[in-house]
CSV table of C-alpha atoms and ligand atoms in Angstrom, one decimal:
chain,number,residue,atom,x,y,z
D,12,UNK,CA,88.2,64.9,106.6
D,13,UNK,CA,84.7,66.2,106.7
D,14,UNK,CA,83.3,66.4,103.0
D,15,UNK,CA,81.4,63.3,102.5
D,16,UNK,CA,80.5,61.3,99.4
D,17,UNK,CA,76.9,59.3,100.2
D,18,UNK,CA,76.4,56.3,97.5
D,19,UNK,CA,73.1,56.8,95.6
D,20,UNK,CA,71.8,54.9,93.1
D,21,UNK,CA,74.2,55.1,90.4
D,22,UNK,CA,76.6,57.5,91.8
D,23,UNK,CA,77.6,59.3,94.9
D,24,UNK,CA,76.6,63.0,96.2
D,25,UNK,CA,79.5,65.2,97.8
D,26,UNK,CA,78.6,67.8,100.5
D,27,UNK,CA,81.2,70.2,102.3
D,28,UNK,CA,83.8,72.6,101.7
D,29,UNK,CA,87.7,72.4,100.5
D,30,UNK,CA,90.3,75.2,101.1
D,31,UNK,CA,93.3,76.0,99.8
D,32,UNK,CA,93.2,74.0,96.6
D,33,UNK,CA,95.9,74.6,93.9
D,34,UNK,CA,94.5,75.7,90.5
D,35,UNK,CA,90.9,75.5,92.0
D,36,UNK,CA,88.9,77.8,90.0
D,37,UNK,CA,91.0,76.9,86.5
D,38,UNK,CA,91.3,73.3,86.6
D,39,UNK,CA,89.1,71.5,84.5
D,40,UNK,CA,89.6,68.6,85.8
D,41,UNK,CA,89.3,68.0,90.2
D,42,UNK,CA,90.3,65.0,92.1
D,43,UNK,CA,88.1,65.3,95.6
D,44,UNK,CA,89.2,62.9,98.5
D,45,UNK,CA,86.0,62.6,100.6
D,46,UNK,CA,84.6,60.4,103.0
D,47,UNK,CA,82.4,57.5,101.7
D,48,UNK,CA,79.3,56.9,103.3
D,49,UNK,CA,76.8,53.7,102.2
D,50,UNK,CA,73.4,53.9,101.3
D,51,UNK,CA,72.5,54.4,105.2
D,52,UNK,CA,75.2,56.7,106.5
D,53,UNK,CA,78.1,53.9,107.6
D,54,UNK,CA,81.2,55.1,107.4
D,55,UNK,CA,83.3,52.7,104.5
D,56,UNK,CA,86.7,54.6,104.1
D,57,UNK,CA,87.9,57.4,102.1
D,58,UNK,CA,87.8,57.6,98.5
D,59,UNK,CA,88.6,59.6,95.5
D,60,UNK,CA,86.2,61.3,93.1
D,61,UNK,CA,87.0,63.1,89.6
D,62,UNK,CA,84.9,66.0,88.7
D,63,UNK,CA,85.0,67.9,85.6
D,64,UNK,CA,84.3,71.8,85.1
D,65,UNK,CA,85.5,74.4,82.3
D,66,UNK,CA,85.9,77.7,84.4
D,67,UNK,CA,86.6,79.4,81.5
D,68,UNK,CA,83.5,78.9,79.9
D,69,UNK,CA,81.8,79.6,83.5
D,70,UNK,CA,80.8,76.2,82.9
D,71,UNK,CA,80.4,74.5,86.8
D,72,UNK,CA,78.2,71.2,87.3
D,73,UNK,CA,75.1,71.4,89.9
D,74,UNK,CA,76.1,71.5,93.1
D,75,UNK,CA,79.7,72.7,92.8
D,76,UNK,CA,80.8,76.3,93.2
D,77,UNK,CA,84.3,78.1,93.8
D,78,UNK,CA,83.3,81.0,96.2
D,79,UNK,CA,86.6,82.7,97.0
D,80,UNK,CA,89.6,82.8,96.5
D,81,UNK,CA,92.6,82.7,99.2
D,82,UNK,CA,95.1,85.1,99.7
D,83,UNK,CA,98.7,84.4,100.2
D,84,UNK,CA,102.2,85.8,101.2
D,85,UNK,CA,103.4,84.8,98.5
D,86,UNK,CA,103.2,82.3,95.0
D,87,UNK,CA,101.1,84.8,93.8
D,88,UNK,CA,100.8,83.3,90.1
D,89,UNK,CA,99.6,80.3,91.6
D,90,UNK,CA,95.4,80.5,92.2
D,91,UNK,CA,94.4,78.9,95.7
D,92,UNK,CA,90.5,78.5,95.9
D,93,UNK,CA,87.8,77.5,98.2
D,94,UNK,CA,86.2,74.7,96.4
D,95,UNK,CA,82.5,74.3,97.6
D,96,UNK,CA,80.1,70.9,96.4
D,97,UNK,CA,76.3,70.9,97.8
D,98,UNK,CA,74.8,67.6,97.1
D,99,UNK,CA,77.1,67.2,94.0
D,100,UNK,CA,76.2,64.3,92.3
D,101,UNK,CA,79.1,62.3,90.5
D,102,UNK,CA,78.6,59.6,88.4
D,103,UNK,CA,79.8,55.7,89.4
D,104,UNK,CA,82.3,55.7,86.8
D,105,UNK,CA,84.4,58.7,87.6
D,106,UNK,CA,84.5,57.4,91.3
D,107,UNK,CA,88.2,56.2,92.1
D,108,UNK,CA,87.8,53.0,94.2
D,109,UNK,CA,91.4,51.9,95.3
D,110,UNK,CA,91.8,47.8,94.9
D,111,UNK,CA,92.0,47.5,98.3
D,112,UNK,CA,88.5,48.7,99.0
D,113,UNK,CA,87.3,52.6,100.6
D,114,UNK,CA,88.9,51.4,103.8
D,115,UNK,CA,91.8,50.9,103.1
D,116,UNK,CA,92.1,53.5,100.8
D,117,UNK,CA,92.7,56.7,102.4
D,118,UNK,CA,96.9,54.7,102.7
D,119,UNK,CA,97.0,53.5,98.7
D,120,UNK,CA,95.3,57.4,97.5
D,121,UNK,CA,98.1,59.1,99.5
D,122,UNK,CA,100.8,56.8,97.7
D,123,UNK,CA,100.1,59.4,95.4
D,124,UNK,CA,101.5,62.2,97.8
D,125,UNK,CA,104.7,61.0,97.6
D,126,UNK,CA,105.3,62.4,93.8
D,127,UNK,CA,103.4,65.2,94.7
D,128,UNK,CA,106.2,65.3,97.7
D,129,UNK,CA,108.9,64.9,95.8
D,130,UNK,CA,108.2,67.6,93.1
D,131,UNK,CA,107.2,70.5,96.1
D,132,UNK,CA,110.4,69.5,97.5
D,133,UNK,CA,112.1,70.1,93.6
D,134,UNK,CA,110.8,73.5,94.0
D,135,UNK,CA,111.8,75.0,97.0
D,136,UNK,CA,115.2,73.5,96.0
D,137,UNK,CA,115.2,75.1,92.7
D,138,UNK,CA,114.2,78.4,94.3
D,139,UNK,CA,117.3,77.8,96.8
D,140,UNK,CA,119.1,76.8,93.8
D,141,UNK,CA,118.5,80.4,91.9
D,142,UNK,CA,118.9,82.8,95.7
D,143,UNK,CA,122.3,81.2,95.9
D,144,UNK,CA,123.3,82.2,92.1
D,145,UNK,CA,122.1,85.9,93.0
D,146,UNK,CA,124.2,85.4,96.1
D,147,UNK,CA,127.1,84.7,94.6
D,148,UNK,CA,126.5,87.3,91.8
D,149,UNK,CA,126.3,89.5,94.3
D,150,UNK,CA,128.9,88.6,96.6
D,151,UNK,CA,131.5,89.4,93.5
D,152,UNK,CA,129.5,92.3,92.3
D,153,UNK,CA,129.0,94.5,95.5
D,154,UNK,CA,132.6,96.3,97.5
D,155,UNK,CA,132.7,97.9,100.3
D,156,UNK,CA,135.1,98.5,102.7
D,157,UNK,CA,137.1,98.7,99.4
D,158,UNK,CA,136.9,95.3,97.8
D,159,UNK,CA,134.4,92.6,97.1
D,160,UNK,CA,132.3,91.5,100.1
D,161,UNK,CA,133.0,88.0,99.0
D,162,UNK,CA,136.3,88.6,100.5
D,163,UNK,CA,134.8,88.8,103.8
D,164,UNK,CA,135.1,85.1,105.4
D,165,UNK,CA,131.6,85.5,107.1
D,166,UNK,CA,129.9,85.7,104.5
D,167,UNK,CA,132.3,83.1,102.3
D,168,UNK,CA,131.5,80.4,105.0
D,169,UNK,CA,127.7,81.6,104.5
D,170,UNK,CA,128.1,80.9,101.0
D,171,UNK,CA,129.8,77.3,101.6
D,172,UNK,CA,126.8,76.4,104.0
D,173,UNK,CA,124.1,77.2,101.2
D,174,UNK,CA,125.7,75.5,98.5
D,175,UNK,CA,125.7,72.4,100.8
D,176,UNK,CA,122.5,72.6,101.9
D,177,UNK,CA,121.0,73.0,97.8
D,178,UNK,CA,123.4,70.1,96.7
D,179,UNK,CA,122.3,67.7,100.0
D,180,UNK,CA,118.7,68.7,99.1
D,181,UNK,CA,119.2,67.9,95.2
D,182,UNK,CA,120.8,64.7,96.0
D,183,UNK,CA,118.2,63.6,98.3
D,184,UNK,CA,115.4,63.9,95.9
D,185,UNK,CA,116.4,62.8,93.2
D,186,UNK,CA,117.4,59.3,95.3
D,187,UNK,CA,113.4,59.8,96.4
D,188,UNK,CA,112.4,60.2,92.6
D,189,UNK,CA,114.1,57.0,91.6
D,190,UNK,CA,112.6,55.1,94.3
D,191,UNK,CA,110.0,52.4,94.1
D,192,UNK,CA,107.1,52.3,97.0
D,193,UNK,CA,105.9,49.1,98.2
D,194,UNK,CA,105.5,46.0,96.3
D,195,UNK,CA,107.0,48.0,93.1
D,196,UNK,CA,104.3,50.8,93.1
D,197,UNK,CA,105.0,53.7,90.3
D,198,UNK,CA,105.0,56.3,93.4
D,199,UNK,CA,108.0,57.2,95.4
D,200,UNK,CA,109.0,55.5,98.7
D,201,UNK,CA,106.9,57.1,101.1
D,202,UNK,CA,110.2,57.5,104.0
D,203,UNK,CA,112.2,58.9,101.1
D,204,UNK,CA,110.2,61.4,99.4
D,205,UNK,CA,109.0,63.1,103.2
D,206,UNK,CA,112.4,62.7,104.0
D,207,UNK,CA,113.9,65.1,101.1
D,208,UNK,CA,110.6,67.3,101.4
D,209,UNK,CA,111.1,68.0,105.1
D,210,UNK,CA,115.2,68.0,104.6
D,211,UNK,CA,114.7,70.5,101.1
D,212,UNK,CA,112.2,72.6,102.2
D,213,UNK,CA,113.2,73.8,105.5
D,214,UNK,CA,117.3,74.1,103.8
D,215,UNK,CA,115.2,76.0,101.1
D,216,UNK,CA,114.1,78.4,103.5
D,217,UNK,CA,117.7,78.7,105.1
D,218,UNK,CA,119.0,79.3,102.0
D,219,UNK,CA,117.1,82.5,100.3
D,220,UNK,CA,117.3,83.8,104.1
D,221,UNK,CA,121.1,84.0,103.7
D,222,UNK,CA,120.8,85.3,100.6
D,223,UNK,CA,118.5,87.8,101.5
D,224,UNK,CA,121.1,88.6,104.3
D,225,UNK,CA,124.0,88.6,101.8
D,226,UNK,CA,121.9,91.4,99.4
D,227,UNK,CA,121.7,93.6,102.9
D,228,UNK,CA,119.1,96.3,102.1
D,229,UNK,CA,119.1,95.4,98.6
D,230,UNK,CA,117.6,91.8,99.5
D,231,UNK,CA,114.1,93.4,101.2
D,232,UNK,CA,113.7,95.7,98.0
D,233,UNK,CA,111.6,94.4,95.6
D,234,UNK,CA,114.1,95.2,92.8
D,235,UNK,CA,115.9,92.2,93.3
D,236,UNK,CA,114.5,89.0,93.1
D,237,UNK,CA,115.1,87.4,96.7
D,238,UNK,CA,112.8,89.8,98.1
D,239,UNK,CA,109.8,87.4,96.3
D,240,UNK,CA,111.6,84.1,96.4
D,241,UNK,CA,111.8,84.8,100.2
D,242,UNK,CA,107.7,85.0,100.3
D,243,UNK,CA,107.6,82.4,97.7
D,244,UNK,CA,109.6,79.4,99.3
D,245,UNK,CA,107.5,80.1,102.8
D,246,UNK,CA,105.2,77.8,101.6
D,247,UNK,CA,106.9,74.4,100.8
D,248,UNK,CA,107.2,73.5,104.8
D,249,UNK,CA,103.4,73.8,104.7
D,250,UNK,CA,101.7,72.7,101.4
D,251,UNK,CA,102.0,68.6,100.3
D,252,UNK,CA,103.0,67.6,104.3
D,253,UNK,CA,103.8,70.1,107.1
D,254,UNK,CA,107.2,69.7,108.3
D,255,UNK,CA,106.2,68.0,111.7
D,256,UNK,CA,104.0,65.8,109.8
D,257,UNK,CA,106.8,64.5,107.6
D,258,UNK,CA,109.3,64.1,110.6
D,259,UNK,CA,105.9,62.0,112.3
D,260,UNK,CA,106.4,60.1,108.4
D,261,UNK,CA,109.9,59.4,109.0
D,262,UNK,CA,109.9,58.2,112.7
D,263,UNK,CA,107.2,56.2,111.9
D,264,UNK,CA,109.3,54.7,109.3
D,265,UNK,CA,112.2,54.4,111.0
D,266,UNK,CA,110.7,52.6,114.1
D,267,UNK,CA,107.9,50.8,112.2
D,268,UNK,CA,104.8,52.1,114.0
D,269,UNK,CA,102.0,54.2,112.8
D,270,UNK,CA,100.6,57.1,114.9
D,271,UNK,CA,96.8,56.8,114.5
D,272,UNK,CA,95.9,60.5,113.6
D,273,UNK,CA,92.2,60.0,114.4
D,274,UNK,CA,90.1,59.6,117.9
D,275,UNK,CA,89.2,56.4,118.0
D,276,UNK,CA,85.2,56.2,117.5
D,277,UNK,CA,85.5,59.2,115.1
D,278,UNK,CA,82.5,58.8,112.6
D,279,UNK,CA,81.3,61.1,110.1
D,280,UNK,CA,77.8,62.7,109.5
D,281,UNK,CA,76.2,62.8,106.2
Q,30,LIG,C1,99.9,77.4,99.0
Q,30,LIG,C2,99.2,76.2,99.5
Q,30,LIG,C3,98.6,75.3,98.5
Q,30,LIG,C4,97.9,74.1,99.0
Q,30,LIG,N1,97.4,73.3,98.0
Q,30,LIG,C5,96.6,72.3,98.4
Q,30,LIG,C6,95.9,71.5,97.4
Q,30,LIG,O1,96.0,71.7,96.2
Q,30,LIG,N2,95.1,70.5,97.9
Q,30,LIG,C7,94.9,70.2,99.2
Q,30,LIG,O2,94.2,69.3,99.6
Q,30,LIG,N3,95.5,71.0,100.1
Q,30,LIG,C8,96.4,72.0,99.8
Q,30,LIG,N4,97.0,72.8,100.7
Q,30,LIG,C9,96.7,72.5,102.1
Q,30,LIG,C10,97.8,71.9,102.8
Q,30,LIG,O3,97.9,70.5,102.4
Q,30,LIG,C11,97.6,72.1,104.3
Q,30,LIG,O4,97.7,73.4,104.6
Q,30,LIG,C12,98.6,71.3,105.1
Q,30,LIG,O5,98.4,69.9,105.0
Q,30,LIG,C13,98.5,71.6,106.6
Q,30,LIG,O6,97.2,71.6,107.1
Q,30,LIG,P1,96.6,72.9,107.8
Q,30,LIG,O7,96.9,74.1,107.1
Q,30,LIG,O8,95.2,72.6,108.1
Q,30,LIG,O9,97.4,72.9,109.2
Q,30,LIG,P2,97.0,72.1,110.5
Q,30,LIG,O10,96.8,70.7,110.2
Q,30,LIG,O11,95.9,72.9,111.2
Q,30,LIG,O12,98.4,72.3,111.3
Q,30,LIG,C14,98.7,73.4,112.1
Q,30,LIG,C15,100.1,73.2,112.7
Q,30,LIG,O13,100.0,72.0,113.5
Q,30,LIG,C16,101.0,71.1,113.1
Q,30,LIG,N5,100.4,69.7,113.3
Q,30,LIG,C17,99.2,69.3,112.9
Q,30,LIG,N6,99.0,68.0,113.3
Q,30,LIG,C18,100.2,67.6,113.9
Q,30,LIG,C19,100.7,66.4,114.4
Q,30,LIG,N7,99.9,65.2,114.4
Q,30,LIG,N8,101.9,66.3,114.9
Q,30,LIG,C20,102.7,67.5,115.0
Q,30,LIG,N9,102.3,68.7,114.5
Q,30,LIG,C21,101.1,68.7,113.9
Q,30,LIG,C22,101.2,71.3,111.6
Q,30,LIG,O14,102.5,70.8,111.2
Q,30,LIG,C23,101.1,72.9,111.6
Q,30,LIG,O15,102.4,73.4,112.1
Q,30,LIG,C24,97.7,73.9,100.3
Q,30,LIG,C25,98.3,74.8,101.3
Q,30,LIG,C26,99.0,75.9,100.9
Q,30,LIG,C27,99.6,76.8,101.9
């Protein structure tokens, strides 16, 4: 993490640059993870910083801008933004200090992430959920060789291996969304909730493919709908925790060690 947040007298001042940020240029209100830096530069952890804005009254504090927009395959209803914040000043009080100090606070802000997990996992299920409906639709709907193509075994055992994968998804979050994380915390256990995200996501992705296969020409149209869920569900094995950084989650878990995903040494620069 490269944006800094340097302590001033009564506050802190962000420089650097976000990308990809979800609602960034709409949101009025921004949570920014930076790195805190003391008075003289020393690196004291990471911590979290609320900042408000009203974009639709072009209303943006000193120091913080939204300079582009990003592109995407596809979730096109959904802004991404490129947030920017030159010496940014936020006051003390909107600065949120976990209780275990800046150091330690980079692990309790991501506790966070594991909602955040669980509900981007709820999506691509829910878009897996809706291809399979169309499939089936359209497995009843479409004939050829003279009857229903959901006569044809192939694509019946296709059908049988989506519906498994949705329901195995569902059932997996919603045991990650009734969890409790360490010592009773509100958030999500942090094994289950990467564990449905990597297991939904990537059966998500499975899932509209075969549909789009069952559709045949039909499914890369843009007349039907699996055409866009295809683009659309891309994104869950890469947004809120890759898929190898999730599996890096759950072995980690599993075997009770914790990768260090920083060169030792590693400070940052005002
Ligand atoms: C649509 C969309 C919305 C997003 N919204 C937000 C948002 O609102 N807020 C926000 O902060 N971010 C957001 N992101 C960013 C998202 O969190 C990151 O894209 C994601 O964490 C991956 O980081 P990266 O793109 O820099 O990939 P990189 O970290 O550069 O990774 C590149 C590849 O290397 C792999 N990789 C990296 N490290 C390891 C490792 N240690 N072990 C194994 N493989 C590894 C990754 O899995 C990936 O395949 C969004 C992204 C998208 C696409």
């Amino acid at each position: 993490m490269t944006t800094t947040a340097r302590k001033v007298d009564g506050g802190y001042v962000l420089n650097g640059c976000k990308h990809w940020i979800t609602g960034g240029g709409v949101s009025k209100i921004h949570l920014i993870f930076a790195r805190v830096l003391d008075e003289k530069g020393t690196d004291q952890g990471i911590g979290g910083f609320i900042l408000y804005a009203d974009p639709e009254k072009g209303v943006n504090p000193e120091g913080f801008s939204v300079p582009s927009r990003e592109r995407t395959l596809g979730l096109c209803g959904m802004p991404e933004a490129v947030l920017k914040f030159d010496d940014l000043f936020i006051e003390d009080r909107f600065v949120v200090r976990p209780p275990s100090g800046f150091k330690r606070g980079f692990a309790d802000l991501m506790n966070a992430y594991n909602s955040q997990r669980v509900g981007a996992g709820t999506i691509a299920m829910g878009v897996a959920a809706g291809a399979l409906e169309h499939a089936k639709r359209y497995l009843k709907d479409r004939h050829q060789f003279g009857r229903p193509i959901g006569e044809f075994q192939g694509l019946q055992w296709m059908l049988a291996d989506m519906d498994t994968a949705v329901h195995a998804s569902r059932l997996m979050l919603r045991e990650a969304a009734a969890s409790r994380g360490p010592n009773g915390s509100a958030f999500p256990d942090i094994m289950m909730a990467a564990r449905a995200k990597m297991y939904a996501s990537e059966a998500a992705l499975k899932v509209v493919s075969d549909a789009l296969q069952i559709f045949g020409a039909r499914g890369y149209g843009s007349e039907e709908p699996i055409e866009r869920m295809y683009r659309d569900v891309r994104m869950f094995t890469i947004g809120g925790g890759t898929a190898q950084i999730l599996r890096t989650q759950v072995a980690g878990s599993l075997l009770g060690i914790k990768t260090p995903q920083t060169r030792d040494g590693y400070t940052a620069k005002a």
